[in-house]
Coordinates of C-alpha atoms in Angstrom, one line a residue:
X1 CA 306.8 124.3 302.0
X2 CA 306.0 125.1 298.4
X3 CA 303.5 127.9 298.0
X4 CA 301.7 128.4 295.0
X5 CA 299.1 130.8 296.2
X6 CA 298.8 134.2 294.3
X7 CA 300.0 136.2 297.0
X8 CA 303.5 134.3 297.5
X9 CA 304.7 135.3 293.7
X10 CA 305.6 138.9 293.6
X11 CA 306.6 140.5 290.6
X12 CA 305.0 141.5 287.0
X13 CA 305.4 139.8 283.7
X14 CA 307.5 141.4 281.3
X15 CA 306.3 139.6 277.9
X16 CA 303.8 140.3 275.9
X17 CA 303.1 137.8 273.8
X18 CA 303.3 133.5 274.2
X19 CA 306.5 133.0 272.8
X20 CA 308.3 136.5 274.3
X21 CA 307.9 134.5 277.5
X22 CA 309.7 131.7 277.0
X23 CA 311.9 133.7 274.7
X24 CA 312.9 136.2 277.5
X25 CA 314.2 132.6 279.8
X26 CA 311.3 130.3 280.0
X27 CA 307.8 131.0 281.1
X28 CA 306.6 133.1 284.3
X29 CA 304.5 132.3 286.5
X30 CA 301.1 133.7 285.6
X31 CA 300.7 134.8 289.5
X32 CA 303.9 137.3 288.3
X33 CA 301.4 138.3 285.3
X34 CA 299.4 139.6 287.8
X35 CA 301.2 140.1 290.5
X36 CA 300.4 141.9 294.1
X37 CA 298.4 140.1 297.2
X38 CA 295.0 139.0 296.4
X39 CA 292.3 138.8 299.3
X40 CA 290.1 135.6 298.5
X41 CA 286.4 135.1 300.1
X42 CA 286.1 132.0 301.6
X43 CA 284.1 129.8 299.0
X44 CA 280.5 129.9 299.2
X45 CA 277.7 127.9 297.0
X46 CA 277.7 128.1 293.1
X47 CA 275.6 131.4 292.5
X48 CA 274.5 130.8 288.8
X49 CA 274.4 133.9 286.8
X50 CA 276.3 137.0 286.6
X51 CA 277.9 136.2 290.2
X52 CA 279.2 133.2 288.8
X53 CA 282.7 133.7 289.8
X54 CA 282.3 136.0 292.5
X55 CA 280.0 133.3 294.4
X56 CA 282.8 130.9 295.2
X57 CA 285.2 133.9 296.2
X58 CA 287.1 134.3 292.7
X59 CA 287.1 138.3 291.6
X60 CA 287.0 138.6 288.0
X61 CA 289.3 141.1 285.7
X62 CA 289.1 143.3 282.8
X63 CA 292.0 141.6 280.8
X64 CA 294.1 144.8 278.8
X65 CA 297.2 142.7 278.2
X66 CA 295.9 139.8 275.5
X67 CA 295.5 136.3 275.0
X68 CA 297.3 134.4 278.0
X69 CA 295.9 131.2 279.0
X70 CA 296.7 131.9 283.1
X71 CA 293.8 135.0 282.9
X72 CA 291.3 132.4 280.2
X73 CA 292.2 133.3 276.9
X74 CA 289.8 134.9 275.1
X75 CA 286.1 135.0 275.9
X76 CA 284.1 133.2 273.0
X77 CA 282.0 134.6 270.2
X78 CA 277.9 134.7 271.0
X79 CA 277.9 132.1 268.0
X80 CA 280.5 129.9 269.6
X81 CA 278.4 130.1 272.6
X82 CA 275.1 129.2 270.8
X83 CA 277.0 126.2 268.7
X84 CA 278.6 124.8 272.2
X85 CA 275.2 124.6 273.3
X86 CA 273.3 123.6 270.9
X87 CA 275.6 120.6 270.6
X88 CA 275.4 119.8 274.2
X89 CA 271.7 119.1 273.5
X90 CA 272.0 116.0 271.4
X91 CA 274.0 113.0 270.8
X92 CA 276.5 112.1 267.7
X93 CA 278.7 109.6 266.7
X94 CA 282.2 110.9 267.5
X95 CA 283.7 109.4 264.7
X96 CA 281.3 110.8 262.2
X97 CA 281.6 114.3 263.7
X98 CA 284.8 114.6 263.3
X99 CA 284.7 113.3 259.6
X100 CA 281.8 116.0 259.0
X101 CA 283.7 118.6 261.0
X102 CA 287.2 118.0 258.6
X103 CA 285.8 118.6 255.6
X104 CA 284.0 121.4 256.5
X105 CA 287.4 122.7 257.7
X106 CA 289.1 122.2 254.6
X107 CA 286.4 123.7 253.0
X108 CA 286.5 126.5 254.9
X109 CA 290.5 127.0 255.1
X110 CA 291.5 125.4 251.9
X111 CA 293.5 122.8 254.2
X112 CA 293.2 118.8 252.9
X113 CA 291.5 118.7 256.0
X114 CA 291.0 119.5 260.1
X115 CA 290.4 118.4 263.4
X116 CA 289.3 120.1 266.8
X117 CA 292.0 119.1 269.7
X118 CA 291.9 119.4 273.5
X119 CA 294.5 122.5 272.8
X120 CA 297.0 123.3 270.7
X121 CA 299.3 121.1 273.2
X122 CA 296.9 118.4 272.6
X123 CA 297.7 118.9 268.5
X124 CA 300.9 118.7 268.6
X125 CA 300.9 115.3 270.9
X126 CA 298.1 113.6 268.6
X127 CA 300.0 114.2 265.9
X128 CA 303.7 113.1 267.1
X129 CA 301.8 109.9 268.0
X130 CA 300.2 109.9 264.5
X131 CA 303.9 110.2 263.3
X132 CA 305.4 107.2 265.2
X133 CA 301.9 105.0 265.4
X134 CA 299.9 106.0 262.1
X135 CA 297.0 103.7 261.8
X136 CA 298.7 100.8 263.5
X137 CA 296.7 99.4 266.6
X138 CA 299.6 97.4 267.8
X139 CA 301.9 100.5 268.0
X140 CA 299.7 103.0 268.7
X141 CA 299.1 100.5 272.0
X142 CA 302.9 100.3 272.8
X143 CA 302.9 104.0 273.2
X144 CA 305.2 105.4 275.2
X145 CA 307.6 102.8 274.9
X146 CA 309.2 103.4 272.1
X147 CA 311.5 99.9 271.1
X148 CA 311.6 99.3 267.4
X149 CA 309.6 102.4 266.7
X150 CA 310.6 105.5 264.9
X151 CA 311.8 107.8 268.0
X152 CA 313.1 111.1 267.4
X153 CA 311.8 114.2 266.6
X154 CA 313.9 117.1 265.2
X155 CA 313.6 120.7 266.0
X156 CA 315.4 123.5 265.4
X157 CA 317.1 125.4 268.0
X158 CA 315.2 128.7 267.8
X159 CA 312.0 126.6 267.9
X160 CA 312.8 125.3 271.6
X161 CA 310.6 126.1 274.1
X162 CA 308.2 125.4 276.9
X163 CA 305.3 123.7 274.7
X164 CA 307.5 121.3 273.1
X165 CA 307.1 119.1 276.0
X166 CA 303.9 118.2 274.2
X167 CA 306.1 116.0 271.9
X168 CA 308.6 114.8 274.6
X169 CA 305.9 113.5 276.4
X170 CA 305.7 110.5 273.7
X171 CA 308.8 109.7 275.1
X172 CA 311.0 110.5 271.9
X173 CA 314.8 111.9 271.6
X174 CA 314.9 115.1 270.3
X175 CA 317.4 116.1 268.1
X176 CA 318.1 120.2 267.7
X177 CA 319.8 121.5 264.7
X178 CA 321.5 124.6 264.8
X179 CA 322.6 125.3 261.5
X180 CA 321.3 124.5 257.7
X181 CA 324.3 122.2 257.4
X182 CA 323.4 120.3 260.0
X183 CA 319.9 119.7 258.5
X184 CA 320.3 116.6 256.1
X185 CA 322.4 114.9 258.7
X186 CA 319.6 115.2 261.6
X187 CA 317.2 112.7 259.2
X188 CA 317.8 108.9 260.0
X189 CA 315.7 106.0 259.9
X190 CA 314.4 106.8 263.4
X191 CA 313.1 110.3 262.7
X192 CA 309.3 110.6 262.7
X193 CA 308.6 114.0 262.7
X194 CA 310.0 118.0 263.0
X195 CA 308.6 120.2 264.9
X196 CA 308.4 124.0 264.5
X197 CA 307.4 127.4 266.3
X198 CA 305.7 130.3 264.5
X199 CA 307.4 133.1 264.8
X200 CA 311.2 134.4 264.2
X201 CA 313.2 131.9 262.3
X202 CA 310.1 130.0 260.9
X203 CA 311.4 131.9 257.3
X204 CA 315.2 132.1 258.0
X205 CA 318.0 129.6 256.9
X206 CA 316.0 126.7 258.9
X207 CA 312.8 128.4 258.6
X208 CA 309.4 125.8 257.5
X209 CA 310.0 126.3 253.8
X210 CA 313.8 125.2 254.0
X211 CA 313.0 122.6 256.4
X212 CA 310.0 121.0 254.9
X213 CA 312.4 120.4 251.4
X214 CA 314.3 118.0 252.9
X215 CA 311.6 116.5 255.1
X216 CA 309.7 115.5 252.2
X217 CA 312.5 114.1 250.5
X218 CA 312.9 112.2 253.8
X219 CA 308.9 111.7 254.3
X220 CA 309.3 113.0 257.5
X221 CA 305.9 115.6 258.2
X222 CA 306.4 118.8 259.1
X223 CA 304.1 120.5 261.9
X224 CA 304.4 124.2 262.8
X225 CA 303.0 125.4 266.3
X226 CA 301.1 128.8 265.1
X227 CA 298.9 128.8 268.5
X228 CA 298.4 132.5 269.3
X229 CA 298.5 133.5 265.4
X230 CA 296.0 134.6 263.4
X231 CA 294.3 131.7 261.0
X232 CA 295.5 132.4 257.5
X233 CA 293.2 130.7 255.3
X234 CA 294.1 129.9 251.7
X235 CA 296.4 129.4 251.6
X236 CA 297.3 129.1 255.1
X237 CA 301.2 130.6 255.7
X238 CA 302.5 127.5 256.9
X239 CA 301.2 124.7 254.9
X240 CA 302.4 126.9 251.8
X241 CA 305.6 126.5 252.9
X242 CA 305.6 123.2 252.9
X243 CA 304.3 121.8 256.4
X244 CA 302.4 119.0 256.6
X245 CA 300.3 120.2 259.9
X246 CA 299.8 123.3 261.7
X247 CA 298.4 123.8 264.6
X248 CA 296.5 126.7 266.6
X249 CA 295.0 127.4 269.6
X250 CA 291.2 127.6 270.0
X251 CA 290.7 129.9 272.7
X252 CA 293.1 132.9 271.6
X253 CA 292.3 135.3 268.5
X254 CA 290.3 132.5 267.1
X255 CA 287.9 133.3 270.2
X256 CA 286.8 129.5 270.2
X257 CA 286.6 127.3 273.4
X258 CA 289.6 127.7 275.4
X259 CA 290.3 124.3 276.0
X260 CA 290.0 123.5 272.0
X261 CA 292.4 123.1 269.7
X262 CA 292.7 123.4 266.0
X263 CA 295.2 121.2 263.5
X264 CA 295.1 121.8 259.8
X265 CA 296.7 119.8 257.2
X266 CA 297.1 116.7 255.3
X267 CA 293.6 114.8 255.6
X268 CA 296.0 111.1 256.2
X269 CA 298.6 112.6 258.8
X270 CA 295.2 114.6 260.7
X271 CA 292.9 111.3 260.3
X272 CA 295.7 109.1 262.0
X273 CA 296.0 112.4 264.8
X274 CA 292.1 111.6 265.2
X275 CA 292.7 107.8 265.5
X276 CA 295.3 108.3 268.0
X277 CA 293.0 110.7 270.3
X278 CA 289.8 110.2 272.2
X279 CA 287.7 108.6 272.4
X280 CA 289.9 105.7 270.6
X281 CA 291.9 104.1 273.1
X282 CA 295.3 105.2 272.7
X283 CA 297.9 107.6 273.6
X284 CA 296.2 110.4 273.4
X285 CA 292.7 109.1 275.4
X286 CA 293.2 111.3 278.2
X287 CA 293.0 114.6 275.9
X288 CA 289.9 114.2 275.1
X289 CA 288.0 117.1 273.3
X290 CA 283.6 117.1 273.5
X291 CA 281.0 117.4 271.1
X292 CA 280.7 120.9 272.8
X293 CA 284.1 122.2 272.1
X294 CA 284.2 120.6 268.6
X295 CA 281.7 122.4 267.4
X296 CA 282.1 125.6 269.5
X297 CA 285.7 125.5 267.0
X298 CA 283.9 124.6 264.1
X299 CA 281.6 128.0 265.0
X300 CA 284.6 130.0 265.8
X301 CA 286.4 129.0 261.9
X302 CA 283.1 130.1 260.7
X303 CA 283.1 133.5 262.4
X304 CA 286.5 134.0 261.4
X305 CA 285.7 134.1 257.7
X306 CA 282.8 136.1 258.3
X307 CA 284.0 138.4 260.6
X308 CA 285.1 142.1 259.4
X309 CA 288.9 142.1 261.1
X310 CA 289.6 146.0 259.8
X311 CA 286.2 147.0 262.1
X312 CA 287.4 145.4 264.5
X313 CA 290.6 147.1 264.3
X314 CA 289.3 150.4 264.5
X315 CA 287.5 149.7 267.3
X316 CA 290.7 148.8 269.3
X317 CA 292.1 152.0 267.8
X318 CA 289.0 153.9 269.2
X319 CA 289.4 152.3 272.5
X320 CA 293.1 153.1 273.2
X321 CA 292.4 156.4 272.0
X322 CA 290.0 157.2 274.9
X323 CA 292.2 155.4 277.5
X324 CA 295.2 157.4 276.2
X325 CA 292.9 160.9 276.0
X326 CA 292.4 160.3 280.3
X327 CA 295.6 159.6 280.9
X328 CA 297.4 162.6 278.8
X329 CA 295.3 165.0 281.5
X330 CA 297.9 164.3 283.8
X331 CA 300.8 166.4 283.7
X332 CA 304.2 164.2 282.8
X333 CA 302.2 161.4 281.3
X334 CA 302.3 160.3 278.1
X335 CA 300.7 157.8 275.7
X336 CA 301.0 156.4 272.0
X337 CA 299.5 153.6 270.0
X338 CA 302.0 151.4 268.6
X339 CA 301.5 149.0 265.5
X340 CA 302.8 145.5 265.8
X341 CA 305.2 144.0 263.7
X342 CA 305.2 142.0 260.9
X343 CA 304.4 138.3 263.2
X344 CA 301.3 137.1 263.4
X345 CA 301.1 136.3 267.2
X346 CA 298.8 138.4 269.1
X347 CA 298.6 141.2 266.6
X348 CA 296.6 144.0 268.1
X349 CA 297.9 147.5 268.3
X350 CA 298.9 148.3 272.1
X351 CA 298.8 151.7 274.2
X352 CA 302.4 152.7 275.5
X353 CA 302.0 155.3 278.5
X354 CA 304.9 156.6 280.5
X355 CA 306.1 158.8 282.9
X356 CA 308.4 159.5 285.4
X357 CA 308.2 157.6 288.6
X358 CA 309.6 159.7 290.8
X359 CA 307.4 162.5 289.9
X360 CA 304.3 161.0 290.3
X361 CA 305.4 158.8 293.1
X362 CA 304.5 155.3 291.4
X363 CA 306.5 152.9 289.0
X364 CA 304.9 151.0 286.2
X365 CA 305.5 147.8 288.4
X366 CA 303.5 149.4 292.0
X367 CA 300.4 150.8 289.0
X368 CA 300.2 146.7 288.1
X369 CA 299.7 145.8 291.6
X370 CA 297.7 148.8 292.4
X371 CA 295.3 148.1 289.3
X372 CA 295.1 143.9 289.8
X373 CA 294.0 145.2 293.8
X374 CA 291.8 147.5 292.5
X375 CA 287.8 146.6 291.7
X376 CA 287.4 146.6 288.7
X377 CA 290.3 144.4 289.2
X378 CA 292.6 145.3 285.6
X379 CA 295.5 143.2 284.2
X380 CA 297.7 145.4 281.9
X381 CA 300.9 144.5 280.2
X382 CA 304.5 145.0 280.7
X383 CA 304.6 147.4 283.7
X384 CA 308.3 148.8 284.5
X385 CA 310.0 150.8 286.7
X386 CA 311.6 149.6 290.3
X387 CA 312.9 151.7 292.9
X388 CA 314.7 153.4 294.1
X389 CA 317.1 153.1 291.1
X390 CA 315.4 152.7 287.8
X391 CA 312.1 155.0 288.2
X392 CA 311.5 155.7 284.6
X393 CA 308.2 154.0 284.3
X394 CA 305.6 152.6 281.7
X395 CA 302.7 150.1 281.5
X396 CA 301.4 149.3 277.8
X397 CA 297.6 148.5 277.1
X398 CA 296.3 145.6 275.0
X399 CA 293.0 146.1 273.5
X400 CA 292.9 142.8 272.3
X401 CA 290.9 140.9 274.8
X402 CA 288.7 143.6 276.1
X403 CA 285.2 143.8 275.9
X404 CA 282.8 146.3 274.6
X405 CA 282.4 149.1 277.5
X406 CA 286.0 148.2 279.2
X407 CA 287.8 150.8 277.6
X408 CA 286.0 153.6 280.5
X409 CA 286.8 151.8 283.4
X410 CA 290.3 150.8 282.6
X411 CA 290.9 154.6 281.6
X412 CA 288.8 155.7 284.7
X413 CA 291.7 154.1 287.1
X414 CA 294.6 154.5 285.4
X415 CA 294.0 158.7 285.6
X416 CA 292.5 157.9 289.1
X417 CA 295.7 156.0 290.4
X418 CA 298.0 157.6 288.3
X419 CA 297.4 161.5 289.4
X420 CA 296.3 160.4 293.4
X421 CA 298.8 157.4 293.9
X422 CA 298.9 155.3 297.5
X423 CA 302.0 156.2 299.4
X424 CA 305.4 153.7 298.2
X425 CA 308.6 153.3 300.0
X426 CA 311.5 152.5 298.7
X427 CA 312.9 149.1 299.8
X428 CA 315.0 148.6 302.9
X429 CA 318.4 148.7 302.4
X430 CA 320.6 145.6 302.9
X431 CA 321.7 145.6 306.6
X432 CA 325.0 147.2 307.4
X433 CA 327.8 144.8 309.0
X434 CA 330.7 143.2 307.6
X435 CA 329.5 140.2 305.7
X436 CA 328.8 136.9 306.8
X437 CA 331.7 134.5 305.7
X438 CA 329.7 132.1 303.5
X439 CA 332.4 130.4 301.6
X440 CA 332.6 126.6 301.1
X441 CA 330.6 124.0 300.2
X442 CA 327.3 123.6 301.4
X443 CA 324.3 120.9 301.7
X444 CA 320.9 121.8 300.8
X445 CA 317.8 120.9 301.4
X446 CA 314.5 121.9 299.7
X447 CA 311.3 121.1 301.1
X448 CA 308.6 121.5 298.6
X449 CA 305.9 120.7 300.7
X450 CA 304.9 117.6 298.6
X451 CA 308.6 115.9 298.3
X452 CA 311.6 117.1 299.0
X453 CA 315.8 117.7 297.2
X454 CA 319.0 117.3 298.7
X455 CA 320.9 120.2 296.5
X456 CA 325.1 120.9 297.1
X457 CA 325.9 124.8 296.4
X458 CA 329.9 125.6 296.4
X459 CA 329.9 129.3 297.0
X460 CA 333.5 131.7 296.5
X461 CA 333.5 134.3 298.5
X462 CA 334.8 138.4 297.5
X463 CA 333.6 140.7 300.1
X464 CA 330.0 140.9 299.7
X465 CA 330.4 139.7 296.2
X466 CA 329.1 135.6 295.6
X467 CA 329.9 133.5 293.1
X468 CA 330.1 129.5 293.0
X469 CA 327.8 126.2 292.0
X470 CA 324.7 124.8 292.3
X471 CA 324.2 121.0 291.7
X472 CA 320.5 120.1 291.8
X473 CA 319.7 117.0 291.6
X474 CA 320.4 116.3 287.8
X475 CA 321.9 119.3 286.7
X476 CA 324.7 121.6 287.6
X477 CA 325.0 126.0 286.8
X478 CA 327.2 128.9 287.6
X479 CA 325.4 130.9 290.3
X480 CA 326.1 134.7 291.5
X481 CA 324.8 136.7 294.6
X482 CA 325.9 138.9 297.4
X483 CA 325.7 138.8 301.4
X484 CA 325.7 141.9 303.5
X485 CA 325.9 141.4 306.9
X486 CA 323.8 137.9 307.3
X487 CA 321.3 138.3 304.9
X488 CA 322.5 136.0 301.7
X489 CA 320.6 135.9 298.3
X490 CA 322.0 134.2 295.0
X491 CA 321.0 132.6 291.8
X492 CA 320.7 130.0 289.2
X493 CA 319.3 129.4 286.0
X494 CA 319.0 125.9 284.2
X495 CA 318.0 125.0 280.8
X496 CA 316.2 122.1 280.7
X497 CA 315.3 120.8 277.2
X498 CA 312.5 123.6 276.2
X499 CA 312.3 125.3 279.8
X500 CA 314.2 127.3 281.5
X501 CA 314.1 127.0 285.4
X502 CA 315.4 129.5 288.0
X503 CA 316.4 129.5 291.5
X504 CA 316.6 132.9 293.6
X505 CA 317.6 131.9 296.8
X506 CA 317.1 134.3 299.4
X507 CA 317.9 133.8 303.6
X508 CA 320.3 134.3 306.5
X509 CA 323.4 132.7 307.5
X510 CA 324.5 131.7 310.9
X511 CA 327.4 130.4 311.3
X512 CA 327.8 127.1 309.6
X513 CA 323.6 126.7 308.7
X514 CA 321.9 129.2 306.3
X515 CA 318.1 129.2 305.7
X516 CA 315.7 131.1 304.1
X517 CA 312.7 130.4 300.9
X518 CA 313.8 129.6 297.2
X519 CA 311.7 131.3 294.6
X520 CA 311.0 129.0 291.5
X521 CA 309.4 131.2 288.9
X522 CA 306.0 129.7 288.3
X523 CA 306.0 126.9 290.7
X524 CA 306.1 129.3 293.4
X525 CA 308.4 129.4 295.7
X526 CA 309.8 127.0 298.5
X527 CA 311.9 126.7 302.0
X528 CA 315.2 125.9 301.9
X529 CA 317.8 125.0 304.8
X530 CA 321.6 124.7 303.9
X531 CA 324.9 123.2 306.5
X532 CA 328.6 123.8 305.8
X533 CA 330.2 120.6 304.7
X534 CA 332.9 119.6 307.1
X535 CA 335.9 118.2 305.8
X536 CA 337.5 115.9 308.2
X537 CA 340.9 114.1 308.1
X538 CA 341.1 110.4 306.3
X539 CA 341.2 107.5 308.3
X540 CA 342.6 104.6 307.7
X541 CA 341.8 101.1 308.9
X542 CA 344.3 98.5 311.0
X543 CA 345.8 96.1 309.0

């Protein structure tokens, strides 16, 4: 039965920002950001106040590894607080706030003009559906179906990813182009729109300024997905080069409501978005965005330009500093601040500390774990190290999304667990035995608790060595694994338009029936029971 549960996901996250995830082979699981076993309270009544969380049995954390939307984001500015509200005390015309709230944007960003979403996500879908729909009532009604409407989208191929499902979701074909001389040919009559990601590539060969060239020529618009970036204000990176909308989200460095949204660009393209969202009834009804978080975005744009970034900066610096002085005590230990690169994602500086594992007795991976049990409970990034082969270790701080006062705690366990760490043994060994014989063709079953698949897995057989097939239900990949004795684990990885899914399969073999669970990355993980296919002679019927 599928298991989603935060102590049936094992393992840490090894990204740091948005798009390293689902650059490193689609996105984890945010229960591996975390990781470890998590003891939950039974769920008592609301406790309003600084209990708030605690009341209903959910522990909260000091978040030193940045702006993820599994551990909330960011938390707000006071003034996005006071604006949220403020607003909530009063009644508006939607239609007008929104008008009022776009030109303040542009005004503010030197954009032709802005709207709040429901989430970067939420941009990107609004404005697909602008794309295909525009102003039109009748099409902007058909939507999803698609028939006699424009209905692809074009993307290039180091722009795929997770979040573009935002745009399939419309229902449209999307066409990926892999190399510049491949771009005119991608433009037809059906094209409505090309999508970008911020990030590496968005300046290359098919990078937003190349791109946008031809889509103009084309009047195709242009949108770049910039969601954990900082806001560049006039003139705004992307729309310089040439897109016609960019979109961020809300609730990252922006420190605006986390379920808000924030598109910038041309004031027709971002007018038809609005037309196509809520509270209009159309595609986009169902991500609808409040008075509260509208102007809880607006606030957070305002702060922005006021705010004094290089202060703030320091006081990261200053932070790490303090966390890196504590750990440095410890003999073998060490720590260093590194700058980040040239991207705009999630630009902070970060702590690197590391150490050998095998002399302090803990890997960077068992500290994650030991620090998310912990209370404070702590969330730190990129923890490595796994025994007993690989026990050079390291865990890297983000400063980014910690508040004022964090910094002593966080630095107060890491010495703590770091110089007395709980007792770790290495794993079991795999059993001793001459191997199961596990080759053939197989018929699989996965019961996800909520549904079930019937999957077929050919496995080839080389000692303990495995290698083979496994057919899921629409897709086929190469798989590798190993038995010893009975125990049998092996996997597959599958790319499915923007994601990436995986399937570890890990369980015993007796005779001609193998069983065991199926971990599935972020969805958890799942039982899974397998029979050797029989092949049996042809018969043939009387005449």
């Amino acid at each position: 039965m599928l298991n989603l549960s935060w102590n049936k996901v094992k393992g840490s996250l090894a990204g740091h920002s948005r798009r390293d995830l689902f650059r490193r082979g689609g996105l984890l699981a945010a229960t591996q950001a975390l990781g470890g076993r998590l003891q939950r309270a039974a769920a008592a009544p609301l406790e309003l106040g600084a209990n708030l969380y605690r009341s209903i049995g959910v522990r909260p954390i000091i978040n030193a590894r940045g702006t993820f939307t599994i551990i909330t984001g960011s938390q707000t500015l006071l003034e996005v607080k006071r604006a949220m509200d403020e607003a909530s005390r009063g009644y508006v015309q939607m239609d007008e706030l929104m008008d009022g709230v776009g030109q303040r944007l542009a005004d503010l960003t030197g954009a032709e003009w802005g709207i709040v979403t429901a989430g970067c996500c939420a941009a990107l879908t609004h404005c697909t559906a602008a794309a295909i729909a525009g102003f039109n009532p009748e099409r902007m009604q058909r939507l999803p179906d698609l028939t006699g409407l424009k209905s692809e989208v074009i993307i290039p191929s180091y722009s795929r990813n997770v979040y573009d499902h935002a745009i399939r979701m419309l229902g449209v074909k999307i066409v990926e182009v892999r190399e510049k001389s491949e771009l005119e040919a991608a433009f037809n009559d059906r094209t409505a729109l090309v999508y970008i990601l911020g990030g590496p590539g968005d300046d290359g060969p098919l990078g937003t300024r190349a791109i946008s060239e031809v889509a103009k020529r084309k009047n195709v618009p242009v949108i770049v997905d910039a969601a954990a970036e900082i806001l560049t204000l006039k003139p705004n990176v992307h729309l310089d080069r040439g897109a016609s909308a960019v979109a961020y989200s809300g609730g990252k460095c922006i420190r605006g409501p986390q379920a808000a949204g924030l598109l910038l660009g041309e004031k027709n393209l971002l007018q038809a978005a609005w037309a196509n969202s809520a509270p209009h009834h159309a595609y986009g009804r169902s991500l609808k965005v409040g008075k509260e978080e509208i102007m809880g975005m607006l606030a957070a744009v305002e702060m922005w330009v006021k705010r004094d970034h290089q202060a703030e900066w320091r006081q990261w610096e200053t932070w790490l500093d303090h966390i890196a002085g504590s750990v440095k005590r410890i003999d073998g230990v060490t720590a260093k601040v590194v700058q980040p690169n040239e991207g705009l994602s999630n630009r902070s500086p970060r702590l690197v500390i590391q150490w050998d594992g095998a002399k302090l007795g803990i890997t960077g991976q068992e500290l994650s774990k030991v620090l998310l049990g912990s209370e404070p409970r702590i969330v730190v990034d990129r923890g490595t190290g796994s025994r007993p082969a690989n026990m050079a270790s390291s865990v890297s701080i983000v400063p980014y999304m910690l508040m004022p006062g964090e910094e002593k705690p966080v630095a107060d366990r890491l010495y703590a667990t770091l110089s007395k760490p709980p007792v770790f043994q290495n794993p079991e060994p795999p059993p001793q035995g001459t191997p199961a014989a596990v080759a053939g063709q197989w018929e699989a079953r996965l019961e996800f608790g909520r549904g079930s698949a019937n999957h077929s897995i050919v496995l080839e057989q080389d000692g303990s060595k495995l290698v083979g097939t496994h057919h899921t239900e629409f897709y086929a990949a190469d798989l590798t694994g190993a038995v010893a004795a009975n125990s049998v684990r092996f996997q597959t990885s599958f790319q499915i338009q923007g994601q990436r899914l995986t399937y570890a399969f890990t369980g015993t073999a007796n005779g001609d029936k193998m069983a065991g669970v199926v971990a599935l990355g972020e969805y958890g993980e799942t039982s899974w029971t397998a029979e050797r296919h029989k092949y049996r002679a042809p018969t043939g019927r009387r005449a």
